[in-house]
Amino acid sequence: MIANEALERLAACLRSETAGCHFALTDGWLAAGALLAAIAIFYAGRSLLRAATTLPALALLPACSRWLAHRVKARDYGEEEFLRADGAAEPWVQLRKQALDRLATFLRGQNQRSIAWANGVRESFSDLRFTDANRVPFPFVRVMREKFDLCSVVTASQGPKLRTLDGQLTLDVSGSYGVNVAGFDRYKSWIERGWSLVKELGPVLGPLHPIVAENIRMLKTISGLDEVSFHMSGTEAVMAAVRMARFNTRRKYIVCFSGAYHGWWDGVQPGLGSERPLEDCLTLKDVNPASLAVIRRRAREIAAVLVNPVQSFHPNSPPPNDAVLLTSDVRKTEDSTARYKLWLEQLRAVCSEGGVPLIFDEVYTGFRLAPGGAQEYFGVRADMVVYGKTVAGGMPIGAVCGKKALMRRFDPAHPMRIAYVVGTFSAHPAVMGAMNEFLRWVSAPDAAGLYEESNRRCSDWVRSTNQALADAALPLRVVNLATVWTVLFKEPSRYNWLLQYYLRAEGVILSWVGTGRCLSSMDFSAEDYRDLQSKLVGAARKMKADAWWLTASEYPGREQAMRHRLVKEMLGSLVQPPRPLQTFYAEVMQRKQDDHHASHSNAVNQFFHLLSSSVFIYCYVLAFADLTTAMCLGLAALFVRQCGHAILEPPCHDKEKLLLGYNTRNKTLIVLGYVLIPVIQLAQGGVWTLAALGALIPTIAQQWFFWTLLVVLGRVAYLLWKYDFRISMIWFIKLVTDPLTDIVAYFPRWPQRA
Ligand code: PMP
């Protein structure tokens, strides 16, 4: 009403009618309300539009894996399930059982002191319990822990070899999580010489040792950036870089790419591994034009784009870990150096265009791919670079290099605005000393040659190892990015992760992610590489001989069977019925199994069951529409089924006594009942012709149906009286579902367990 009047007055003014054109007090309120509503609609619309246009670039995997993490329930295989996880037949299972016990006995014998040490600290050392739990896919963990209990406890390094607490020399391909680029002996001397440079000062923090200036100078030259900031770990340095980017751009969002790891800070962990909802981090698809479009469109909201260049090896996938090796397809790599270079160039251009800082997290790639890290390797410059791992010559470190405008931690225009980013151990003299040694080594003219040589040797090893694996018809291959390499599995298997343990028995030490990410260092000599190749091929040969990798001819239908089991298990762990229902189901299935073993071994009998079961299922449905035909067909199928038993497997009937069903005498009486019904009907009519029988069929079918009900319910009542309700229901459910499970059990293509 008020609004109408106001509109009329407004219209009069617009028509220049002096009579109606005047303003009331309410008009002001109405105008203010309308303005506010328009602003609210504008902002809501803009947010909606942003969300809608960002959607095509958003990575779904992190969100889905978080969703799943809350729903997938714990499941531990028992030993039998462990050995049959892929549904392989009995002879293979026996072979595996012996092999697993043999391997466990061997490794236990070889690592007695290490195992005793680990058992002494495991319960008090949560870091060890975490890495231990993440070695193998979770259903296999219990059996592996019971049998193996392994832990790497080492006391000395000699070139790329580590001496274990039990005195063996093992070849290390864990690379100390990426720290070991140049070889342990170099780090030992850097730490020693570095300490001698600063030892007069000792662990003084706050006041700075003069050597810091030289480190800053070298880091600026290598990174090509203006300023440096020191931290204690890669994670801490990533946190510092992100905070400084937000502070200096006054923007909210950080763009990360799907699968990329940036340390354990939950501000950059959108997927598995953290539960904090990330409202200020957009996780986009890696190497994808839709992501470029989002960065371009939302540039004014984005504080920085954070890239981990090791993702060029496996864009959009999390760091490869044996614990997720549920199938062989889980692990993939890409020979994407050229493609990734192009992607980084495009990203660089879009960031420059929109004024968005580009941060390279080079904690892993810096000083591993090349002396100048990924910036040099891919030929793309970032606005900030985060280093860690090897840059302090073997000491703990995180460092941020960046452009001046991004490294400020105070606002010259607003003195109260500061970014409080500082740590006690920043520029620790011992760290700075070793860093000085490393940086001088890596800045020397011959470093580039050492990197090239080391990368080339690793690539040569990969080529010759793949040849050896192919010659031995082994289902695995290796791929590398510089000195980072991974094992790929070429045939479907659920046991690929076991390779870690076979490698361990050959004397190779892997990190807790297993065969997913392995590293070579510069001190790997030609002989070490030969040794590594023979250990890898040897371990794989043994694994194959022990039946963990069955070929398609050894196990026909393996892929389908594995997929089927995995889906079933996944669904089973997502939707878990209540415990009593689970045990009830297990008992029904056990009875079915007993029944199969008692009297269903003959192939023709199995075929008769397949046939009759198919007809029964059809009759279950048909009975609702046409009871007469359903009963006739059903009885014919029952006849075929019982003939199979009576003629083809009569001796097995003795075993039936142990089961819940009818014995042969009772079955004969039931069949007699079915025969008597038409006889009585015909006798009542007094006409013994086929035509008379035809006319009576609907009535006969109805009585057959009631006779079936009586027989079945009578048995239920009998079992209830003799045992209890549960047993009677087990029999009833088994009977009703037998046609379905018989088809599964006797279908010719279905893999049979012996
Ligand atoms: N960023 C990247 C790319 C890394 O690889 C890592 C460690 N693997 C980190 C950050 C975290 O470093 P730190 O473990 O020293 O905290």
JSON list of C-alpha atoms and ligand atoms in Angstrom, two decimals, residues 177 232-238 260-264 307-310 361-365 386 388-389 397-398 517, ligand 1:
[
{"chain": "A", "resi": 177, "resn": "TYR", "atom": "CA", "xyz": [62.62, -37.90, 2.86]},
{"chain": "A", "resi": 232, "resn": "MET", "atom": "CA", "xyz": [63.07, -24.66, 11.05]},
{"chain": "A", "resi": 233, "resn": "SER", "atom": "CA", "xyz": [61.15, -26.91, 8.67]},
{"chain": "A", "resi": 234, "resn": "GLY", "atom": "CA", "xyz": [59.49, -26.93, 5.28]},
{"chain": "A", "resi": 235, "resn": "THR", "atom": "CA", "xyz": [56.07, -26.81, 6.90]},
{"chain": "A", "resi": 236, "resn": "GLU", "atom": "CA", "xyz": [56.95, -23.74, 8.92]},
{"chain": "A", "resi": 237, "resn": "ALA", "atom": "CA", "xyz": [58.38, -22.00, 5.86]},
{"chain": "A", "resi": 238, "resn": "VAL", "atom": "CA", "xyz": [55.20, -22.71, 3.84]},
{"chain": "A", "resi": 260, "resn": "ALA", "atom": "CA", "xyz": [49.97, -31.41, -3.85]},
{"chain": "A", "resi": 261, "resn": "TYR", "atom": "CA", "xyz": [51.64, -31.83, -0.46]},
{"chain": "A", "resi": 262, "resn": "HIS", "atom": "CA", "xyz": [52.88, -28.71, 1.31]},
{"chain": "A", "resi": 263, "resn": "GLY", "atom": "CA", "xyz": [53.77, -30.04, 4.75]},
{"chain": "A", "resi": 264, "resn": "TRP", "atom": "CA", "xyz": [51.62, -30.93, 7.69]},
{"chain": "A", "resi": 307, "resn": "VAL", "atom": "CA", "xyz": [52.63, -24.93, -6.54]},
{"chain": "A", "resi": 308, "resn": "ASN", "atom": "CA", "xyz": [54.60, -28.03, -5.62]},
{"chain": "A", "resi": 309, "resn": "PRO", "atom": "CA", "xyz": [56.50, -28.77, -8.84]},
{"chain": "A", "resi": 310, "resn": "VAL", "atom": "CA", "xyz": [57.11, -32.45, -7.99]},
{"chain": "A", "resi": 361, "resn": "ASP", "atom": "CA", "xyz": [57.06, -24.81, -2.79]},
{"chain": "A", "resi": 362, "resn": "GLU", "atom": "CA", "xyz": [60.48, -26.19, -3.63]},
{"chain": "A", "resi": 363, "resn": "VAL", "atom": "CA", "xyz": [60.99, -27.98, -0.34]},
{"chain": "A", "resi": 364, "resn": "TYR", "atom": "CA", "xyz": [61.25, -31.21, -2.35]},
{"chain": "A", "resi": 365, "resn": "THR", "atom": "CA", "xyz": [62.34, -30.07, -5.80]},
{"chain": "A", "resi": 386, "resn": "VAL", "atom": "CA", "xyz": [60.09, -22.03, -0.29]},
{"chain": "A", "resi": 388, "resn": "GLY", "atom": "CA", "xyz": [63.79, -26.92, 2.92]},
{"chain": "A", "resi": 389, "resn": "LYS", "atom": "CA", "xyz": [65.20, -30.43, 3.23]},
{"chain": "A", "resi": 397, "resn": "ILE", "atom": "CA", "xyz": [65.62, -26.03, 7.80]},
{"chain": "A", "resi": 398, "resn": "GLY", "atom": "CA", "xyz": [62.91, -24.11, 6.02]},
{"chain": "A", "resi": 517, "resn": "ARG", "atom": "CA", "xyz": [58.60, -42.55, -3.73]},
{"chain": "B", "resi": 1, "resn": "PMP", "atom": "N1", "xyz": [56.50, -28.96, 1.08]},
{"chain": "B", "resi": 1, "resn": "PMP", "atom": "C1", "xyz": [56.90, -30.00, 0.34]},
{"chain": "B", "resi": 1, "resn": "PMP", "atom": "C2", "xyz": [56.80, -29.91, -1.15]},
{"chain": "B", "resi": 1, "resn": "PMP", "atom": "C3", "xyz": [57.41, -31.14, 0.92]},
{"chain": "B", "resi": 1, "resn": "PMP", "atom": "O1", "xyz": [57.78, -32.18, 0.17]},
{"chain": "B", "resi": 1, "resn": "PMP", "atom": "C4", "xyz": [57.52, -31.19, 2.33]},
{"chain": "B", "resi": 1, "resn": "PMP", "atom": "C5", "xyz": [58.07, -32.41, 3.05]},
{"chain": "B", "resi": 1, "resn": "PMP", "atom": "N2", "xyz": [57.95, -33.59, 2.41]},
{"chain": "B", "resi": 1, "resn": "PMP", "atom": "C6", "xyz": [57.12, -30.07, 3.07]},
{"chain": "B", "resi": 1, "resn": "PMP", "atom": "C7", "xyz": [56.61, -28.98, 2.42]},
{"chain": "B", "resi": 1, "resn": "PMP", "atom": "C8", "xyz": [57.21, -30.07, 4.57]},
{"chain": "B", "resi": 1, "resn": "PMP", "atom": "O2", "xyz": [58.53, -30.05, 4.99]},
{"chain": "B", "resi": 1, "resn": "PMP", "atom": "P1", "xyz": [58.91, -30.54, 6.45]},
{"chain": "B", "resi": 1, "resn": "PMP", "atom": "O3", "xyz": [58.67, -31.98, 6.51]},
{"chain": "B", "resi": 1, "resn": "PMP", "atom": "O4", "xyz": [60.36, -30.16, 6.59]},
{"chain": "B", "resi": 1, "resn": "PMP", "atom": "O5", "xyz": [58.04, -29.77, 7.40]}
]
